[in-house]
Short mmCIF file of C-alpha atoms and ligand atoms in Angstrom, two decimals:
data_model
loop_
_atom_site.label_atom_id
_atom_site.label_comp_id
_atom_site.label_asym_id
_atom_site.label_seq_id
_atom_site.Cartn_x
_atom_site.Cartn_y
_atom_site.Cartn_z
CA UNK A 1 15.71 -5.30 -28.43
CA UNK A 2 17.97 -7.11 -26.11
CA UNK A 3 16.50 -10.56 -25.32
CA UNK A 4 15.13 -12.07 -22.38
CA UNK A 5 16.36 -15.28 -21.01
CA UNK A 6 13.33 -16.78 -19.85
CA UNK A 7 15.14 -20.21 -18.50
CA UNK A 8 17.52 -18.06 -16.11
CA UNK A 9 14.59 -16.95 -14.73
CA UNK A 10 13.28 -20.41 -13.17
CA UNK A 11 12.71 -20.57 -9.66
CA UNK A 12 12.43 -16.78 -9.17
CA UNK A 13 8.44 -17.04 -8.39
CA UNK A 14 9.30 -19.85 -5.65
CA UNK A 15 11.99 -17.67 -3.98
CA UNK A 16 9.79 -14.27 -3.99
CA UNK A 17 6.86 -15.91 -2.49
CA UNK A 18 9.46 -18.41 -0.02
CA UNK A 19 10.82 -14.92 1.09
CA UNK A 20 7.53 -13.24 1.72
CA UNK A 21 6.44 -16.53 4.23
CA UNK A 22 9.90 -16.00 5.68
CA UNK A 23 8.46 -12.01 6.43
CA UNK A 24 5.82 -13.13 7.76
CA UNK A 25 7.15 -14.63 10.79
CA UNK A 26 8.74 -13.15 13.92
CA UNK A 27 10.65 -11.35 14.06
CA UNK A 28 9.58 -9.98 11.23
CA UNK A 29 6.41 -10.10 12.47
CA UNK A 30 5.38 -8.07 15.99
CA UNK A 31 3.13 -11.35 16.84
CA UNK A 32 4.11 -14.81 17.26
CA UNK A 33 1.98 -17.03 14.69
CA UNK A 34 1.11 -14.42 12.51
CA UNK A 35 1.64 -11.28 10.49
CA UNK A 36 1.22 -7.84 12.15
CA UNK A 37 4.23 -5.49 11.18
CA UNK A 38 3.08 -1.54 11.40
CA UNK A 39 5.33 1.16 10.49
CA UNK A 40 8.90 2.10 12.79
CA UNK A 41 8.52 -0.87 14.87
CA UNK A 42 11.16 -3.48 15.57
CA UNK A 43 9.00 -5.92 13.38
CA UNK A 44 9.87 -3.35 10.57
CA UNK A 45 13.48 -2.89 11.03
CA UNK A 46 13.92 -6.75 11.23
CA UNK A 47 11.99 -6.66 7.81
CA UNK A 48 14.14 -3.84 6.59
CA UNK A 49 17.37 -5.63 7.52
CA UNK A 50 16.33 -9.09 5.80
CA UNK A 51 15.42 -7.47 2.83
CA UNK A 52 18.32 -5.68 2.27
CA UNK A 53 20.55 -8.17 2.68
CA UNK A 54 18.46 -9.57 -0.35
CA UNK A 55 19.18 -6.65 -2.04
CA UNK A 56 22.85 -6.46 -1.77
CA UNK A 57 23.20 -10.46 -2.40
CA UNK A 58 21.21 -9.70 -5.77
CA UNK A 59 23.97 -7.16 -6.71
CA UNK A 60 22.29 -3.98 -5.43
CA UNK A 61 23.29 -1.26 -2.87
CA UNK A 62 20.58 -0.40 -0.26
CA UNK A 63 19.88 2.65 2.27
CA UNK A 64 17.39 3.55 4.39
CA UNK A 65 16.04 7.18 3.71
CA UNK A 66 15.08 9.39 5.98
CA UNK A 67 11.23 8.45 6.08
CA UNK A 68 12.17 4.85 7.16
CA UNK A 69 11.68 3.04 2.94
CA UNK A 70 13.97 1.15 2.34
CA UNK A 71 15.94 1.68 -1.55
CA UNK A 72 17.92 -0.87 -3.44
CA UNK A 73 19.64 0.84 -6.25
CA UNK A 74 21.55 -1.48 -9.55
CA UNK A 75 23.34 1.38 -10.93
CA UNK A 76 22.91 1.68 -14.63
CA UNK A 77 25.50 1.94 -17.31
CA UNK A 78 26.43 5.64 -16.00
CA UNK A 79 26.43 6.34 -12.37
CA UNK A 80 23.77 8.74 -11.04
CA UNK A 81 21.83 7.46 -13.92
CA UNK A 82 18.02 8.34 -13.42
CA UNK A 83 15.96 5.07 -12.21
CA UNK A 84 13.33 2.89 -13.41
CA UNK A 85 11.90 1.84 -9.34
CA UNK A 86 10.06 -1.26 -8.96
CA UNK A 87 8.72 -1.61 -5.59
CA UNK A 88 5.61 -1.89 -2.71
CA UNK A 89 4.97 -1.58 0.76
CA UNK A 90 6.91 -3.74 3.53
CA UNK A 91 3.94 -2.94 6.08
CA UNK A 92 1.29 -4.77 6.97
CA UNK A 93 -2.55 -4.62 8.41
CA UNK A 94 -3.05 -6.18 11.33
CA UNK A 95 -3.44 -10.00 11.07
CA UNK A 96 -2.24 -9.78 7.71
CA UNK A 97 -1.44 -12.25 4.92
CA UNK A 98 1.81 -12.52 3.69
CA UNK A 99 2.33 -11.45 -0.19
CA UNK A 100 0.49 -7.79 0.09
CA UNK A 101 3.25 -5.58 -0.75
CA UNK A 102 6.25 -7.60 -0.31
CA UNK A 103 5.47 -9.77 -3.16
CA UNK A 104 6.26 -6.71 -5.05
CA UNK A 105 9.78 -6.08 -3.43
CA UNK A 106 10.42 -9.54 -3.40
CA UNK A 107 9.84 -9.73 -7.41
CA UNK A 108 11.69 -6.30 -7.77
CA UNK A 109 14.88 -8.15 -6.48
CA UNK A 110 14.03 -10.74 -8.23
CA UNK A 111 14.63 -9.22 -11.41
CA UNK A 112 17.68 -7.37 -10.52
CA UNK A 113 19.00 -10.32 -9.44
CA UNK A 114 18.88 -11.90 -12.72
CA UNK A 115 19.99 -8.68 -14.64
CA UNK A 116 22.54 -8.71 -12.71
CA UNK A 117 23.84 -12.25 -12.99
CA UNK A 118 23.43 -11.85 -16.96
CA UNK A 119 25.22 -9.10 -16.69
CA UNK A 120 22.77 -6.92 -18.19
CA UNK A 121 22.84 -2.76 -17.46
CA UNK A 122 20.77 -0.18 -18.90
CA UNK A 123 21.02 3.96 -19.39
CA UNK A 124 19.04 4.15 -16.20
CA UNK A 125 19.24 2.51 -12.82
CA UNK A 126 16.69 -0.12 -11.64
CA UNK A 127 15.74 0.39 -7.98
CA UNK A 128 13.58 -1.55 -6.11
CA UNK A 129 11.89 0.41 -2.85
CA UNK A 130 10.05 -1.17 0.29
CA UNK A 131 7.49 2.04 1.34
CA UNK A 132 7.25 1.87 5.51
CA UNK A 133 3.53 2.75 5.83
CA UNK A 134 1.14 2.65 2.94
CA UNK A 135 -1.59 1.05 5.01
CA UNK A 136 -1.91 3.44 7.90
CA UNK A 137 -2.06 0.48 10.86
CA UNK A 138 -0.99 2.28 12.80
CA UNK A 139 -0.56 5.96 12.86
CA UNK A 140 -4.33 7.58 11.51
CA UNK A 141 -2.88 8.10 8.13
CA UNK A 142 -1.96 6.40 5.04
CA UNK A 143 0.48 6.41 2.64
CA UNK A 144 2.97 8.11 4.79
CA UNK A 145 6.50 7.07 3.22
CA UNK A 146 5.35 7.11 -0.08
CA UNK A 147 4.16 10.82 0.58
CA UNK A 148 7.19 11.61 2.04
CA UNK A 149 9.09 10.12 -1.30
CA UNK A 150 6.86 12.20 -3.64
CA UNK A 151 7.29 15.33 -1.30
CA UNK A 152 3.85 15.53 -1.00
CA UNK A 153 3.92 14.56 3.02
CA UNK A 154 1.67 16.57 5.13
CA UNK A 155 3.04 19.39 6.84
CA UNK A 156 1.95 17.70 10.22
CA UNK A 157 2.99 14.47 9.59
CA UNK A 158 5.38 14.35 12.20
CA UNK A 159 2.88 15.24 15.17
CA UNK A 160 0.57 12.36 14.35
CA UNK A 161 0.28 10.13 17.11
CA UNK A 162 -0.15 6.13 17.68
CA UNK A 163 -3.20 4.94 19.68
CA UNK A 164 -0.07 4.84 22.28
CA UNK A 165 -0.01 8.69 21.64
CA UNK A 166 3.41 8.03 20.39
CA UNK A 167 4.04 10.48 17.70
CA UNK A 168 6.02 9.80 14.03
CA UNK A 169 8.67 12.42 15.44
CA UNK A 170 9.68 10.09 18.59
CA UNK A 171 9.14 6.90 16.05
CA UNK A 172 11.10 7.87 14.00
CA UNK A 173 13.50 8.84 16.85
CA UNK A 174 13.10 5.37 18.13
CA UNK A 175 13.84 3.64 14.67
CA UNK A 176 17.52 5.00 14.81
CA UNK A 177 16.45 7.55 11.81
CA UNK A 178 16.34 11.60 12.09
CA UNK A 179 12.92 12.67 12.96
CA UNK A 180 14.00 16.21 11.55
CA UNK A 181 15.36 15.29 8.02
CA UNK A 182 11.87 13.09 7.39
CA UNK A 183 11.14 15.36 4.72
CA UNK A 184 14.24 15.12 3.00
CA UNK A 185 13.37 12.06 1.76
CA UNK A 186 11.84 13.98 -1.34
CA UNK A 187 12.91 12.76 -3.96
CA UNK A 188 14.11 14.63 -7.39
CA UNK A 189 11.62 14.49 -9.69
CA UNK A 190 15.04 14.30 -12.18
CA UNK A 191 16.22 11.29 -10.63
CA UNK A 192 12.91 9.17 -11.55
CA UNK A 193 12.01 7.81 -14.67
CA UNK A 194 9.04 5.74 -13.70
CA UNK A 195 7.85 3.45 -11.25
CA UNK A 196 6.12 -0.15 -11.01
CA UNK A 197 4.37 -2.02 -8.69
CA UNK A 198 3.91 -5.28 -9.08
CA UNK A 199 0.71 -6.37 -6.20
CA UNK A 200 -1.67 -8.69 -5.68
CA UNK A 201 -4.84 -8.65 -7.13
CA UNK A 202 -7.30 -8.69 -3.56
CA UNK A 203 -10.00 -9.51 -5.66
CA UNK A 204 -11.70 -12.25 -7.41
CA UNK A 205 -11.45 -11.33 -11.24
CA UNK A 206 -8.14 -12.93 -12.33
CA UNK A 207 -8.94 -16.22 -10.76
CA UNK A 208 -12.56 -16.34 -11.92
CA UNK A 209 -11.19 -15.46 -15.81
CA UNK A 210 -8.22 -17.98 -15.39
CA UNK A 211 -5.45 -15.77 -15.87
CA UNK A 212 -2.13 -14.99 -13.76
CA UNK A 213 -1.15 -11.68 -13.87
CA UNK A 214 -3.45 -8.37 -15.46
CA UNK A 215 -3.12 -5.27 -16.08
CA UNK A 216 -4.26 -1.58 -13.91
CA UNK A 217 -6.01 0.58 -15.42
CA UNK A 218 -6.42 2.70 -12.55
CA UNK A 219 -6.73 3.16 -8.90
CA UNK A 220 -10.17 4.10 -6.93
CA UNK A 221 -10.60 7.13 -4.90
CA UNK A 222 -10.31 6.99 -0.91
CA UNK A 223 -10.88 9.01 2.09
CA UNK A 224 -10.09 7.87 5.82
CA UNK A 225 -12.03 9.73 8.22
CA UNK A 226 -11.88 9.20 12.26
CA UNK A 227 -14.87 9.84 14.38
CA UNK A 228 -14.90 10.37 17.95
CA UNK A 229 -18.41 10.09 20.10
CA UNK A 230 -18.90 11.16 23.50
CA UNK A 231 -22.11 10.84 25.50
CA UNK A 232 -21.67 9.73 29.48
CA UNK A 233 -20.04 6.70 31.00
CA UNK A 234 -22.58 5.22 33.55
CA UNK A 235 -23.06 2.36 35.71
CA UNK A 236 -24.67 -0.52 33.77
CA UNK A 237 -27.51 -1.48 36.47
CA UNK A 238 -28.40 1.86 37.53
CA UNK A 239 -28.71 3.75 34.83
CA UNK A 240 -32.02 3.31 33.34
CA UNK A 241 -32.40 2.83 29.52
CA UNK A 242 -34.06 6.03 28.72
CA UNK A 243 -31.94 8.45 30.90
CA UNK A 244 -28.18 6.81 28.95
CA UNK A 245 -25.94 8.82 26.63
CA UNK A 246 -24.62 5.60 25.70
CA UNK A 247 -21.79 6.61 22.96
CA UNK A 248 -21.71 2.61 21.65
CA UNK A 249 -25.24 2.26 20.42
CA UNK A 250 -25.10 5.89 18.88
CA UNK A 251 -22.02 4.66 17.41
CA UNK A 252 -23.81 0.82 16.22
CA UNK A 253 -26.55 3.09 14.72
CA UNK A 254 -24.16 5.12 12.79
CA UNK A 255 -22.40 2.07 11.64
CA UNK A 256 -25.79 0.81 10.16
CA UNK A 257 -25.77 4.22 8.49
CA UNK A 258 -22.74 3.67 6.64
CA UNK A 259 -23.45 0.46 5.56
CA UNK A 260 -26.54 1.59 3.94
CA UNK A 261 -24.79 4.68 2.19
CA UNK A 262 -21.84 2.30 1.53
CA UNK A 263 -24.33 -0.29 -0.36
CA UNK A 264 -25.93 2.52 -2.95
CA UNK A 265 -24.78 2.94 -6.50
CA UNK A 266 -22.22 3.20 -8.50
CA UNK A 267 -21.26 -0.49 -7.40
CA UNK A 268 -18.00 0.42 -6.83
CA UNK A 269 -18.79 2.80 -4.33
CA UNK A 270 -17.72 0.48 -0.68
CA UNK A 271 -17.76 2.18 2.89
CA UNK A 272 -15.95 0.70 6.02
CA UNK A 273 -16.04 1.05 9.73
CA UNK A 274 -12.63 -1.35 10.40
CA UNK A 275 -11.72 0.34 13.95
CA UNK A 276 -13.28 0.90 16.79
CA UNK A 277 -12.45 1.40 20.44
CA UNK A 278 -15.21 1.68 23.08
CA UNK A 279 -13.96 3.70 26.45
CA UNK A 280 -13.83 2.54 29.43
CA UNK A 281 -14.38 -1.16 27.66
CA UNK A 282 -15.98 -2.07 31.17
CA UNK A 283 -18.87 -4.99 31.00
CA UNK A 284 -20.78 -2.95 33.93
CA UNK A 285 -19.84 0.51 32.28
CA UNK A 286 -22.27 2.12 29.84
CA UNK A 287 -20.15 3.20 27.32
CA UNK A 288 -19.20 7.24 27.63
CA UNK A 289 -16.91 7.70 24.27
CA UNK A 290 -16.31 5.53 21.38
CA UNK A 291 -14.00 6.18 18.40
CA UNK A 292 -13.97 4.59 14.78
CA UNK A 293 -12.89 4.84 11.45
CA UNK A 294 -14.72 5.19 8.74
CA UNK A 295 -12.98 4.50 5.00
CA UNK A 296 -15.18 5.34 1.79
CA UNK A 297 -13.88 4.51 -1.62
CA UNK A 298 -15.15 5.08 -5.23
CA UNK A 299 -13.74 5.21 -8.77
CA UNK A 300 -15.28 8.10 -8.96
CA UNK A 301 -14.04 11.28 -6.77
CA UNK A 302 -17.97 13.02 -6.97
CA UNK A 303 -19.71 9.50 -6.06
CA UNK A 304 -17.59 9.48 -3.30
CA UNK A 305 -17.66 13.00 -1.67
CA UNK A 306 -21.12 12.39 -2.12
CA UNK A 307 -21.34 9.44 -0.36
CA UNK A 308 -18.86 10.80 2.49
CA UNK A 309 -20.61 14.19 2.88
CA UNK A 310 -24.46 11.99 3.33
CA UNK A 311 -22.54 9.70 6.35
CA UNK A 312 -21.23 12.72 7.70
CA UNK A 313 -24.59 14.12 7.82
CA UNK A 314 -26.24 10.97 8.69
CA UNK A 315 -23.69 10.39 11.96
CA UNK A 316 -24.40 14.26 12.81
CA UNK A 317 -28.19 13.15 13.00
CA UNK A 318 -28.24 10.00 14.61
CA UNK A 319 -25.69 11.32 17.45
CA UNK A 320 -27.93 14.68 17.58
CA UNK A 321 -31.59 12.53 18.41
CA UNK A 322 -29.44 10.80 20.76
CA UNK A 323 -27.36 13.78 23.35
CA UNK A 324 -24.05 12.66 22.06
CA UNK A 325 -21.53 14.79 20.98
CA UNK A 326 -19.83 14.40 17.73
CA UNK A 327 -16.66 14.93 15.84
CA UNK A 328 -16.14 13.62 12.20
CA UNK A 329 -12.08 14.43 11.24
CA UNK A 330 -11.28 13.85 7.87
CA UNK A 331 -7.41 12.07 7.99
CA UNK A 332 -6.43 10.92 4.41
CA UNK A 333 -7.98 12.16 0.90
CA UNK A 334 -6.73 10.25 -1.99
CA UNK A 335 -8.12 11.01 -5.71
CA UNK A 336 -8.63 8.17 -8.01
CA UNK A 337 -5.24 7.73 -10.07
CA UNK A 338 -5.22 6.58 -13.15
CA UNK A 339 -1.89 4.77 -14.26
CA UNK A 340 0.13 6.45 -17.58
CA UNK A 341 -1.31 5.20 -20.66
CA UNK A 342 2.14 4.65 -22.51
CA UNK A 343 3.39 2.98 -19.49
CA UNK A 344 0.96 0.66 -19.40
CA UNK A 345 0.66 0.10 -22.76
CA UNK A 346 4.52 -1.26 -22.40
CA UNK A 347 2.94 -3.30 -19.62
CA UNK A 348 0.10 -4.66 -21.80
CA UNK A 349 2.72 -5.26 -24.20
CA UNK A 350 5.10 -7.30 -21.81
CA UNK A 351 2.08 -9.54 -21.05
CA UNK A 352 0.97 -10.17 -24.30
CA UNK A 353 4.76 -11.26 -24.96
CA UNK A 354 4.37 -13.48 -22.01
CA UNK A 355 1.92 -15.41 -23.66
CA UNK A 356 -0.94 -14.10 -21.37
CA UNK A 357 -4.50 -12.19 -22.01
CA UNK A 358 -3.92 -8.39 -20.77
CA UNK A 359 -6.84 -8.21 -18.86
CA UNK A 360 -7.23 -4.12 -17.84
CA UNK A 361 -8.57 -4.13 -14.02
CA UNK A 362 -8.95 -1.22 -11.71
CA UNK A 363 -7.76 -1.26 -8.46
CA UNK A 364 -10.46 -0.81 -5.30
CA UNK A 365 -7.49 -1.17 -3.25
CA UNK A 366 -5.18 1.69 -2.80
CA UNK A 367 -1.47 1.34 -3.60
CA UNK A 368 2.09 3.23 -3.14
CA UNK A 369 1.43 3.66 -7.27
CA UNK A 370 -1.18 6.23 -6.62
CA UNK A 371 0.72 9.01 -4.64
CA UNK A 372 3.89 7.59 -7.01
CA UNK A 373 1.79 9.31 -9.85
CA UNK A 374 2.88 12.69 -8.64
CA UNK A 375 6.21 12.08 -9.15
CA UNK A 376 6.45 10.17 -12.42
CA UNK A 377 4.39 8.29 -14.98
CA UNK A 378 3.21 4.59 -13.19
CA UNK A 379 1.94 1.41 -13.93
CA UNK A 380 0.37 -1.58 -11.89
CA UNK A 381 0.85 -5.49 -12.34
CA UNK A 382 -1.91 -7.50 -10.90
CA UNK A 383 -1.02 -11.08 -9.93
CA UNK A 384 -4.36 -13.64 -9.04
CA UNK A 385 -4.16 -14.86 -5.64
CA UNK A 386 -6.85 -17.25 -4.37
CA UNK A 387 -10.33 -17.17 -4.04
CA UNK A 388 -9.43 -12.95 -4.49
CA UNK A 389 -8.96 -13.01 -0.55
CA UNK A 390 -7.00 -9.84 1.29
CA UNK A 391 -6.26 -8.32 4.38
CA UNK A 392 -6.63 -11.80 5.86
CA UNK A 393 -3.86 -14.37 6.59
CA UNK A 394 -5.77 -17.03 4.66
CA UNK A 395 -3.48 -14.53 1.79
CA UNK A 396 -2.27 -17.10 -1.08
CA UNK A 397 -0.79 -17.30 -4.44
CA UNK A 398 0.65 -19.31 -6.50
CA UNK A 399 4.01 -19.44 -7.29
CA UNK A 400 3.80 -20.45 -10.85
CA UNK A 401 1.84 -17.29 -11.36
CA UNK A 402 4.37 -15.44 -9.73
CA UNK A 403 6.83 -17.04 -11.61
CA UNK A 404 5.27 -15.69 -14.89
CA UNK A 405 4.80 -12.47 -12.80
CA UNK A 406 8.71 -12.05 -12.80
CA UNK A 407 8.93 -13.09 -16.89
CA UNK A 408 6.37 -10.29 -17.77
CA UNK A 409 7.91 -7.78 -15.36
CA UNK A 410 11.51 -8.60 -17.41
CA UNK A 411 10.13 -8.40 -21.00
CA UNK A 412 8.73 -4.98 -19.14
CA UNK A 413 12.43 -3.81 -18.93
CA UNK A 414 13.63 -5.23 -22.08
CA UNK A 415 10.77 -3.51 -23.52
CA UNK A 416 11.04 0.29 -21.42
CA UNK A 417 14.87 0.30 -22.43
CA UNK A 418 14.01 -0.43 -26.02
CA UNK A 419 11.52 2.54 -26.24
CA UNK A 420 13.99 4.83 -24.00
CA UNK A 421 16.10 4.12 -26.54
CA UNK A 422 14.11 4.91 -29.22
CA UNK A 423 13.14 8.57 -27.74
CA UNK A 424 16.51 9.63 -26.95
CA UNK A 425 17.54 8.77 -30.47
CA UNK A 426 14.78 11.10 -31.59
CA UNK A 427 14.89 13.91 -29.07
C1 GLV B 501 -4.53 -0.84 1.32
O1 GLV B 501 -4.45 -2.04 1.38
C2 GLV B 501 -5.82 -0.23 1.22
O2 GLV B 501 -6.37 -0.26 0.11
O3 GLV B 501 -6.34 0.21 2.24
MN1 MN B 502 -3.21 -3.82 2.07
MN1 MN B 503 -0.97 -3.45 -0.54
#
């Protein structure tokens, strides 16, 4: 096995998490003093541009395909070798912190960057990949790059429109990119060997067990749904209490609802109302339509069509007794995804070498990984961040962890190209 040199590797965790701050300003940000950066907006070009110049000053070459991810490719031995991919997403939720998903990238680059000043090439490529829109901030969908990637895009993805009613075609338009070769940015199953995504944990397990970096297992089941509920704008002092179709209290009862589905068993099963928008949004208005979203996860697929289909049924209900009208769309369905067991075995592997406990987790977040899984075999890297906090800008890690991060994720290579290796001299 070709050997790591660990020392080379020094200041890598500084620099990945240093470059993800840098991100999270404008204008790589859409908002001054914090992080908002949603898919095909100039906030996500900026991002795009930055982070490819980081890719070409660590040795790579880097594109934009037609779905707006950005691709760093470190050619192997051969040209047109197939590729090893590390990546994440580049987006962002709204208010966000700073290392979901770009810590990934940034560590991706990272390691081709010292590769490449060693010298060291492989049978297959290494590319590192930025994903556009994995958390669906702001078109009603999810995972839209990376489904474009594993050609498993919806057929309407292009008609989906912004709260703007801006649709992905003229976004795309917009961007600089062609709205009509979006789905070429399938990619040949033949030209992947695997992928990795390095993320951060979101939860509290790492830090509460001491330890770094762990290990997925697996990634938890989701479906987005978006609800719309009309009853009858009125005026707020006329309108006595018992003659209103107000749409906002049907909607605070439903909310209620799915809170109490969300809190049954299996513990993992978690339900979230996240959006809402209340129409007209008058104080002297009684509200005549309000829309939400409604996310319900579970590691299991049944608990969670179960739990979906009884919220469904329960907003049906409440908006029935009440003389508002209802409609419940499903947008996203993702089944749980499990990551390769041989992959991940390398992974445990590489963090064992690393001088760290592989601790297996499962992921209640969902990740580019899971709709990756389609395409080729995938594994996870979990890295602690503190106090387990997400989605928040109070987002923070370490950068000695990330540092050690970067060590396991090269042993990982050293490791894949060793067992390559081995197969193709047995095949
Ligand atoms: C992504 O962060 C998600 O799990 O929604
Ligand atoms: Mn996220
Ligand atoms: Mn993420």
């Amino acid at each position: 096995m070709l050997n790591v040199q660990v020392q080379a590797y020094s200041g890598a965790g500084a620099r990945a998490v240093e470059r993800c701050d840098l991100l999270g300003l404008p204008p790589h940000s859409s908002v001054a003093d914090a992080l908002t950066r949603t898919y095909l907006t100039p906030a996500h070009k900026s991002a795009i541009v930055q982070t490819s110049h980081w890719m070409r000053e660590a040795g790579m070459s880097a594109r934009t395909d037609p779905a707006g991810n950005l691709i760093g490719r470190y050619e192997g031995l051969h040209e047109n070798a197939p590729a090893l991919i590390f990546g994440s997403h580049i987006d962002s939720v709204r208010n966000a912190g700073h290392y979901d998903g770009p810590l990934g990238i940034m560590l991706g680059i990272e390691c081709v960057a010292m590769l490449a000043q060693a010298g060291q090439r492989f049978p297959f490529a290494i590319e590192v990949i930025a994903f556009g829109d994995e958390e669906g901030s702001r078109f009603p969908t999810a995972m839209l790059t990376s489904r474009a990637f594993a050609g498993t895009a919806p057929v309407d993805a292009l008609a989906i429109c912004d709260t703007d009613g801006v649709s992905v075609h003229q976004a795309l338009g917009e961007f600089g990119l062609d709205p009509v070769a979006f789905f070429e940015a399938r990619r040949d199953p033949n030209s992947v060997i695997a992928f990795v995504e390095a993320h951060i944990e979101q939860g509290p397990v790492l830090e509460a067990e001491d330890l770094p970096v762990g290990m997925v297992t697996g990634i938890a089941s989701q479906l987005r749904y978006r609800a719309t509920l009309k009853g009858m704008a009125a005026h707020a002092g006329t309108a006595s209490m018992n003659l209103r179709s107000d749409a906002l209290t049907a909607a605070a009862q439903c909310v209620l609802a799915i809170e109490t589905v969300g809190g049954r068993l299996p513990p993992d099963l978690v339900a979230t109302v996240g959006r809402m928008v209340v129409i007209p949004n008058a104080p002297n208005v009684v509200p005549g339509e309000v829309r939400f979203t409604l996310d319900v996860r579970a590691g299991s697929q049944e608990a969670r069509n179960r739990a979906a289909d009884d919220i469904c049924a329960e907003i049906e209900r409440i908006c029935s007794e009440r003389g508002i009208e209802s409609l419940v769309e499903q947008m996203l369905d993702l089944p749980p995804s499990p990551c390769d067991p041989q992959l991940s075995a390398t992974m445990l592997a590489a963090i064992h070498a690393c001088g760290v406990h592989p601790r297996p987790l499962v992921s209640g977040a969902g990740h580019d990984a899971m709709i990756l899984s389609s395409l080729c075999p995938t594994t996870m890297l979990f890295l602690r961040c503190k106090g387990g906090i997400s989605h928040n800008p109070a987002e923070s890690v370490d950068p000695a962890d990330v540092q050690i991060a970067a060590e396991v994720l090269l042993e990982f290579i050293h490791r894949f190209a060793a067992e390559q290796q081995e197969t193709n001299l047995g095949a």
